[in-house]
Amino acid sequence: GQNIDQPTEMTATEGAIVQINCTYQTSGFNGLFWYQQHAGEAPTFLSYNVLDGLEEKGRFSSFLSRSKGYSYLLLKELQMKDSASYLCAVTLGGGNKLTFGTGTQLKVEL
Amino acid sequence: NAGVTQTPKFRILKIGQSMTLQCTQDMNHNYMYWYRQDPGMGLKLIYYSVGAGITDKGEVPNGYNVSRSTTEDFPLRLELAAPSQTSVYFCASSTTKAGGMRELFFGSGTQLSVL
């Protein structure tokens, strides 16, 4: 089976750092994605992790621990435009399809 | 730079009507997908295809049908629309590398209401 858990909502201050966690219990785990989705828009790709460790890309970093079934997305130097939903998603087995969590709604305040 | 193109952007259907959501991509991707997203929820996979002539069910296929006659096109058919199918529909395509799919490229979405 598969179960992907993320916090429903988070609030953070402009300029701060925020960590969004994602845990999963899946059989045949292959890799993990993070997507950003602004209200009324399509999701856009942020990161992909298949091996344990940290992947850094500008202000955004993503971490994966396969043994713990755990990932986080780290957003640094928060900006108002970072207010969005952040979706954790996993590929299983043959890696042909992506299963999404329900997303974490991040609100960045002044 | 068209990418993934979905039509229409908005549609209102009456219960029992049928319609086809069109999706085409110009990136020569083999993998294509249809997702639906209900308010405040994540995306649920309806159907997917790993190449022309090949389709498979996702998590929520009931009430939908798909076909994949060409690499570019992946239409989604609703035969007898029901209120439970009110949702935002996203088509997507993906690059592939060893080990499976990679980044999903999404269309802009179709807002469908069934009344």
Short mmCIF file of N, CA, C and O in Angstrom, two decimals, chain A residues 2 30 33 35 37 40-45 48 87 91 93-103, chain B residues 31 33 35 37 40-43 45 48 50 57-59 90 99-108:
data_model
loop_
_atom_site.label_atom_id
_atom_site.label_comp_id
_atom_site.label_asym_id
_atom_site.label_seq_id
_atom_site.Cartn_x
_atom_site.Cartn_y
_atom_site.Cartn_z
N GLN A 2 0.19 2.39 0.01
CA GLN A 2 0.93 3.64 0.00
C GLN A 2 0.22 4.66 0.86
O GLN A 2 -0.98 4.76 0.86
N ASN A 30 10.57 4.16 -5.22
CA ASN A 30 11.56 4.39 -6.26
C ASN A 30 12.22 5.75 -6.08
O ASN A 30 13.45 5.84 -6.01
N PHE A 33 9.50 13.28 -5.30
CA PHE A 33 9.46 14.59 -5.94
C PHE A 33 8.83 15.61 -5.01
O PHE A 33 7.98 15.27 -4.18
N TYR A 35 6.78 19.36 -5.61
CA TYR A 35 6.20 20.29 -6.56
C TYR A 35 5.63 21.48 -5.80
O TYR A 35 5.18 21.36 -4.66
N GLN A 37 2.70 24.52 -6.07
CA GLN A 37 1.47 24.86 -6.80
C GLN A 37 0.86 26.13 -6.23
O GLN A 37 0.39 26.15 -5.08
N GLY A 40 -4.84 28.19 -8.21
CA GLY A 40 -5.38 28.34 -9.55
C GLY A 40 -4.43 28.01 -10.68
O GLY A 40 -4.77 28.23 -11.85
N GLU A 41 -3.27 27.48 -10.33
CA GLU A 41 -2.28 27.15 -11.37
C GLU A 41 -1.91 25.67 -11.31
O GLU A 41 -2.26 24.96 -10.38
N ALA A 42 -1.18 25.23 -12.33
CA ALA A 42 -0.69 23.85 -12.37
C ALA A 42 0.54 23.71 -11.48
O ALA A 42 1.25 24.69 -11.23
N PRO A 43 0.80 22.52 -10.98
CA PRO A 43 2.04 22.29 -10.21
C PRO A 43 3.27 22.48 -11.08
O PRO A 43 3.26 22.20 -12.29
N THR A 44 4.35 22.94 -10.45
CA THR A 44 5.63 23.06 -11.14
C THR A 44 6.69 22.30 -10.35
O THR A 44 6.68 22.29 -9.12
N PHE A 45 7.61 21.68 -11.06
CA PHE A 45 8.64 20.82 -10.48
C PHE A 45 9.63 21.62 -9.66
O PHE A 45 10.11 22.67 -10.09
N TYR A 48 13.87 16.39 -7.21
CA TYR A 48 13.73 14.95 -7.30
C TYR A 48 14.86 14.31 -6.52
O TYR A 48 16.03 14.64 -6.73
N LEU A 87 3.66 20.06 -2.73
CA LEU A 87 3.19 18.69 -2.87
C LEU A 87 4.37 17.72 -2.88
O LEU A 87 5.31 17.87 -3.66
N THR A 91 7.31 7.89 -6.60
CA THR A 91 7.17 6.87 -7.64
C THR A 91 7.48 5.52 -7.02
O THR A 91 8.29 5.40 -6.11
N GLY A 93 7.95 1.09 -7.69
CA GLY A 93 8.24 -0.01 -8.58
C GLY A 93 8.92 0.40 -9.87
O GLY A 93 10.03 0.91 -9.89
N GLY A 94 8.21 0.21 -10.98
CA GLY A 94 8.77 0.52 -12.28
C GLY A 94 8.95 2.00 -12.54
O GLY A 94 9.52 2.38 -13.56
N GLY A 95 8.44 2.83 -11.64
CA GLY A 95 8.64 4.27 -11.76
C GLY A 95 7.85 4.89 -12.88
O GLY A 95 8.25 5.92 -13.42
N ASN A 96 6.71 4.30 -13.23
CA ASN A 96 5.92 4.81 -14.35
C ASN A 96 4.86 5.81 -13.94
O ASN A 96 4.26 6.44 -14.80
N LYS A 97 4.58 5.94 -12.65
CA LYS A 97 3.54 6.86 -12.24
C LYS A 97 3.87 7.47 -10.90
O LYS A 97 4.64 6.92 -10.12
N LEU A 98 3.26 8.64 -10.67
CA LEU A 98 3.56 9.47 -9.52
C LEU A 98 2.33 9.56 -8.63
O LEU A 98 1.24 9.86 -9.11
N THR A 99 2.52 9.27 -7.33
CA THR A 99 1.43 9.36 -6.36
C THR A 99 1.68 10.55 -5.46
O THR A 99 2.76 10.66 -4.85
N PHE A 100 0.69 11.45 -5.34
CA PHE A 100 0.84 12.70 -4.61
C PHE A 100 0.26 12.62 -3.20
O PHE A 100 -0.76 11.97 -2.97
N GLY A 101 0.90 13.33 -2.27
CA GLY A 101 0.29 13.62 -0.99
C GLY A 101 -0.73 14.74 -1.16
O GLY A 101 -0.90 15.28 -2.26
N THR A 102 -1.39 15.10 -0.06
CA THR A 102 -2.45 16.12 -0.15
C THR A 102 -1.91 17.54 -0.18
O THR A 102 -2.66 18.47 -0.42
N GLY A 103 -0.60 17.71 0.08
CA GLY A 103 0.00 19.02 -0.03
C GLY A 103 0.02 19.80 1.28
O GLY A 103 -0.81 19.58 2.17
N TYR B 31 5.53 9.17 -21.87
CA TYR B 31 4.63 9.01 -20.72
C TYR B 31 3.66 10.18 -20.66
O TYR B 31 4.08 11.34 -20.70
N TYR B 33 -0.26 11.47 -18.61
CA TYR B 33 -1.08 11.22 -17.41
C TYR B 33 -2.29 12.15 -17.38
O TYR B 33 -2.24 13.27 -17.86
N TYR B 35 -4.72 13.59 -14.23
CA TYR B 35 -4.97 13.72 -12.80
C TYR B 35 -6.22 14.57 -12.60
O TYR B 35 -6.55 15.43 -13.41
N GLN B 37 -7.96 17.03 -9.37
CA GLN B 37 -7.65 17.65 -8.08
C GLN B 37 -8.90 18.29 -7.53
O GLN B 37 -9.42 19.26 -8.11
N GLY B 40 -8.53 21.73 -2.11
CA GLY B 40 -7.75 21.47 -0.91
C GLY B 40 -7.12 20.09 -0.85
O GLY B 40 -6.62 19.69 0.21
N MET B 41 -7.12 19.39 -1.96
CA MET B 41 -6.60 18.03 -1.97
C MET B 41 -5.41 17.92 -2.92
O MET B 41 -5.15 18.80 -3.73
N GLY B 42 -4.72 16.80 -2.81
CA GLY B 42 -3.65 16.51 -3.76
C GLY B 42 -4.22 15.99 -5.06
O GLY B 42 -5.44 15.96 -5.26
N LEU B 43 -3.36 15.59 -5.94
CA LEU B 43 -3.78 15.09 -7.25
C LEU B 43 -3.99 13.58 -7.20
O LEU B 43 -3.17 12.85 -6.63
N LEU B 45 -4.49 10.18 -9.58
CA LEU B 45 -4.23 9.70 -10.92
C LEU B 45 -5.45 8.96 -11.47
O LEU B 45 -5.95 8.02 -10.83
N TYR B 48 -3.09 6.60 -17.10
CA TYR B 48 -1.80 7.00 -17.63
C TYR B 48 -1.44 6.12 -18.82
O TYR B 48 -2.07 5.09 -19.07
N VAL B 50 2.16 4.82 -21.16
CA VAL B 50 3.62 4.81 -21.30
C VAL B 50 4.05 4.82 -22.76
O VAL B 50 5.25 4.73 -23.06
N LYS B 57 -4.96 1.95 -15.86
CA LYS B 57 -5.75 2.65 -14.85
C LYS B 57 -4.86 3.18 -13.74
O LYS B 57 -3.86 2.57 -13.36
N GLY B 58 -5.30 4.32 -13.19
CA GLY B 58 -4.67 4.88 -12.00
C GLY B 58 -5.50 4.58 -10.77
O GLY B 58 -6.15 3.54 -10.68
N GLU B 59 -5.54 5.54 -9.83
CA GLU B 59 -6.27 5.34 -8.57
C GLU B 59 -7.77 5.48 -8.72
O GLU B 59 -8.54 4.81 -8.02
N PHE B 90 -5.95 17.86 -14.70
CA PHE B 90 -4.64 18.20 -15.23
C PHE B 90 -4.12 17.05 -16.08
O PHE B 90 -4.10 15.90 -15.65
N GLY B 99 15.21 3.66 -14.81
CA GLY B 99 14.53 3.66 -13.52
C GLY B 99 13.16 4.30 -13.57
O GLY B 99 12.46 4.32 -12.57
N GLY B 100 12.75 4.84 -14.73
CA GLY B 100 11.39 5.32 -14.84
C GLY B 100 11.24 6.79 -15.16
O GLY B 100 12.14 7.42 -15.69
N MET B 101 10.12 7.33 -14.74
CA MET B 101 9.78 8.70 -15.11
C MET B 101 10.62 9.71 -14.36
O MET B 101 11.19 9.41 -13.31
N ARG B 102 10.66 10.88 -14.90
CA ARG B 102 11.31 12.00 -14.24
C ARG B 102 10.31 13.15 -14.12
O ARG B 102 9.16 12.93 -13.80
N GLU B 103 10.72 14.36 -14.39
CA GLU B 103 9.90 15.54 -14.16
C GLU B 103 8.60 15.50 -14.95
O GLU B 103 8.60 15.21 -16.14
N LEU B 104 7.49 15.77 -14.25
CA LEU B 104 6.19 15.92 -14.90
C LEU B 104 6.02 17.35 -15.38
O LEU B 104 6.28 18.30 -14.66
N PHE B 105 5.56 17.48 -16.63
CA PHE B 105 5.20 18.78 -17.18
C PHE B 105 3.68 18.82 -17.27
O PHE B 105 3.08 17.97 -17.93
N PHE B 106 3.07 19.81 -16.64
CA PHE B 106 1.62 19.88 -16.55
C PHE B 106 1.04 20.85 -17.57
O PHE B 106 1.64 21.88 -17.90
N GLY B 107 -0.18 20.52 -18.03
CA GLY B 107 -0.99 21.49 -18.74
C GLY B 107 -1.59 22.47 -17.75
O GLY B 107 -1.44 22.32 -16.53
N SER B 108 -2.30 23.47 -18.24
CA SER B 108 -2.82 24.54 -17.38
C SER B 108 -4.10 24.16 -16.66
O SER B 108 -4.58 24.92 -15.80
#
